[in-house]
Amino acid sequence: MADLTPTPDRPGLHVSKPSPNTPATGSAVCHCGATATAAGDGQVKALVDGYTANHGSAHGRTGR
């Protein structure tokens, strides 16, 4: 399987939860330069919510 971890060259959001009994982990990199990581189901949910509301397709590629 390919490495799906986002990088500045490949911005995005990656979440992993290998089984129902393990905590989720997540990482995000935006084309504006913002980065974040999270561990634990609640923190990963907050990461996803924040990324989708404020980064990714939420703002233009100009970094604003």
PDB file of C-alpha atoms in Angstrom:
ATOM      1  CA  MET A   1       0.000   0.000   0.000  1.00  0.00           C
ATOM      2  CA  ALA A   2       1.171   3.519  -0.778  1.00  0.00           C
ATOM      3  CA  ASP A   3       2.083   5.938   1.992  1.00  0.00           C
ATOM      4  CA  LEU A   4      -1.019   8.112   2.390  1.00  0.00           C
ATOM      5  CA  THR A   5       0.497  10.551   4.886  1.00  0.00           C
ATOM      6  CA  PRO A   6      -0.003  14.111   3.615  1.00  0.00           C
ATOM      7  CA  THR A   7       3.072  16.216   2.822  1.00  0.00           C
ATOM      8  CA  PRO A   8       3.585  19.782   1.581  1.00  0.00           C
ATOM      9  CA  ASP A   9       3.889  18.321  -1.931  1.00  0.00           C
ATOM     10  CA  ARG A  10       0.727  16.219  -1.418  1.00  0.00           C
ATOM     11  CA  PRO A  11      -1.519  18.151   0.995  1.00  0.00           C
ATOM     12  CA  GLY A  12      -4.536  16.460   2.482  1.00  0.00           C
ATOM     13  CA  LEU A  13      -6.016  14.718   5.469  1.00  0.00           C
ATOM     14  CA  HIS A  14      -5.228  11.172   6.596  1.00  0.00           C
ATOM     15  CA  VAL A  15      -7.041   9.288   9.364  1.00  0.00           C
ATOM     16  CA  SER A  16      -6.269   5.774  10.555  1.00  0.00           C
ATOM     17  CA  LYS A  17      -8.167   3.520  12.957  1.00  0.00           C
ATOM     18  CA  PRO A  18      -6.931  -0.040  12.431  1.00  0.00           C
ATOM     19  CA  SER A  19      -9.560  -1.597  14.691  1.00  0.00           C
ATOM     20  CA  PRO A  20     -12.507  -0.551  16.851  1.00  0.00           C
ATOM     21  CA  ASN A  21     -10.384  -1.062  19.976  1.00  0.00           C
ATOM     22  CA  THR A  22      -7.481   1.198  19.007  1.00  0.00           C
ATOM     23  CA  PRO A  23      -7.490   4.987  19.123  1.00  0.00           C
ATOM     24  CA  ALA A  24      -7.626   6.881  15.853  1.00  0.00           C
ATOM     25  CA  THR A  25      -4.654   8.897  14.601  1.00  0.00           C
ATOM     26  CA  GLY A  26      -4.726  11.664  12.046  1.00  0.00           C
ATOM     27  CA  SER A  27      -2.538  14.130  10.213  1.00  0.00           C
ATOM     28  CA  ALA A  28      -3.295  17.064   7.970  1.00  0.00           C
ATOM     29  CA  VAL A  29      -1.243  19.297   5.707  1.00  0.00           C
ATOM     30  CA  CYS A  30      -2.816  22.204   3.834  1.00  0.00           C
ATOM     31  CA  HIS A  31      -1.490  23.858   0.690  1.00  0.00           C
ATOM     32  CA  CYS A  32      -1.326  27.113   2.732  1.00  0.00           C
ATOM     33  CA  GLY A  33       1.387  25.542   4.917  1.00  0.00           C
ATOM     34  CA  ALA A  34      -0.690  24.661   7.995  1.00  0.00           C
ATOM     35  CA  THR A  35      -0.014  21.242   9.539  1.00  0.00           C
ATOM     36  CA  ALA A  36      -1.566  19.301  12.410  1.00  0.00           C
ATOM     37  CA  THR A  37      -1.595  15.847  13.980  1.00  0.00           C
ATOM     38  CA  ALA A  38      -3.945  14.233  16.463  1.00  0.00           C
ATOM     39  CA  ALA A  39      -4.264  11.033  18.475  1.00  0.00           C
ATOM     40  CA  GLY A  40      -7.431   9.703  20.054  1.00  0.00           C
ATOM     41  CA  ASP A  41     -10.906   9.535  18.590  1.00  0.00           C
ATOM     42  CA  GLY A  42     -12.103  12.888  19.956  1.00  0.00           C
ATOM     43  CA  GLN A  43      -8.985  14.791  18.940  1.00  0.00           C
ATOM     44  CA  VAL A  44      -9.003  13.247  15.465  1.00  0.00           C
ATOM     45  CA  LYS A  45     -12.645  14.264  15.035  1.00  0.00           C
ATOM     46  CA  ALA A  46     -11.689  17.822  16.015  1.00  0.00           C
ATOM     47  CA  LEU A  47      -8.784  17.718  13.522  1.00  0.00           C
ATOM     48  CA  VAL A  48     -11.104  16.602  10.714  1.00  0.00           C
ATOM     49  CA  ASP A  49     -13.727  19.221  11.624  1.00  0.00           C
ATOM     50  CA  GLY A  50     -11.126  21.997  11.768  1.00  0.00           C
ATOM     51  CA  TYR A  51      -9.440  20.956   8.532  1.00  0.00           C
ATOM     52  CA  THR A  52     -12.676  20.751   6.571  1.00  0.00           C
ATOM     53  CA  ALA A  53     -13.928  24.062   7.978  1.00  0.00           C
ATOM     54  CA  ASN A  54     -10.711  26.072   7.578  1.00  0.00           C
ATOM     55  CA  HIS A  55      -8.349  24.342   5.143  1.00  0.00           C
ATOM     56  CA  GLY A  56      -8.340  22.080   2.126  1.00  0.00           C
ATOM     57  CA  SER A  57     -11.117  23.154  -0.195  1.00  0.00           C
ATOM     58  CA  ALA A  58     -12.418  25.666   2.408  1.00  0.00           C
ATOM     59  CA  HIS A  59     -10.083  28.343   1.054  1.00  0.00           C
ATOM     60  CA  GLY A  60      -8.441  29.089  -2.274  1.00  0.00           C
ATOM     61  CA  ARG A  61      -5.019  27.902  -3.361  1.00  0.00           C
ATOM     62  CA  THR A  62      -3.704  31.409  -2.732  1.00  0.00           C
ATOM     63  CA  GLY A  63      -3.250  30.477   0.939  1.00  0.00           C
ATOM     64  CA  ARG A  64      -5.904  32.819   2.298  1.00  0.00           C
TER      65      ARG A  64
END
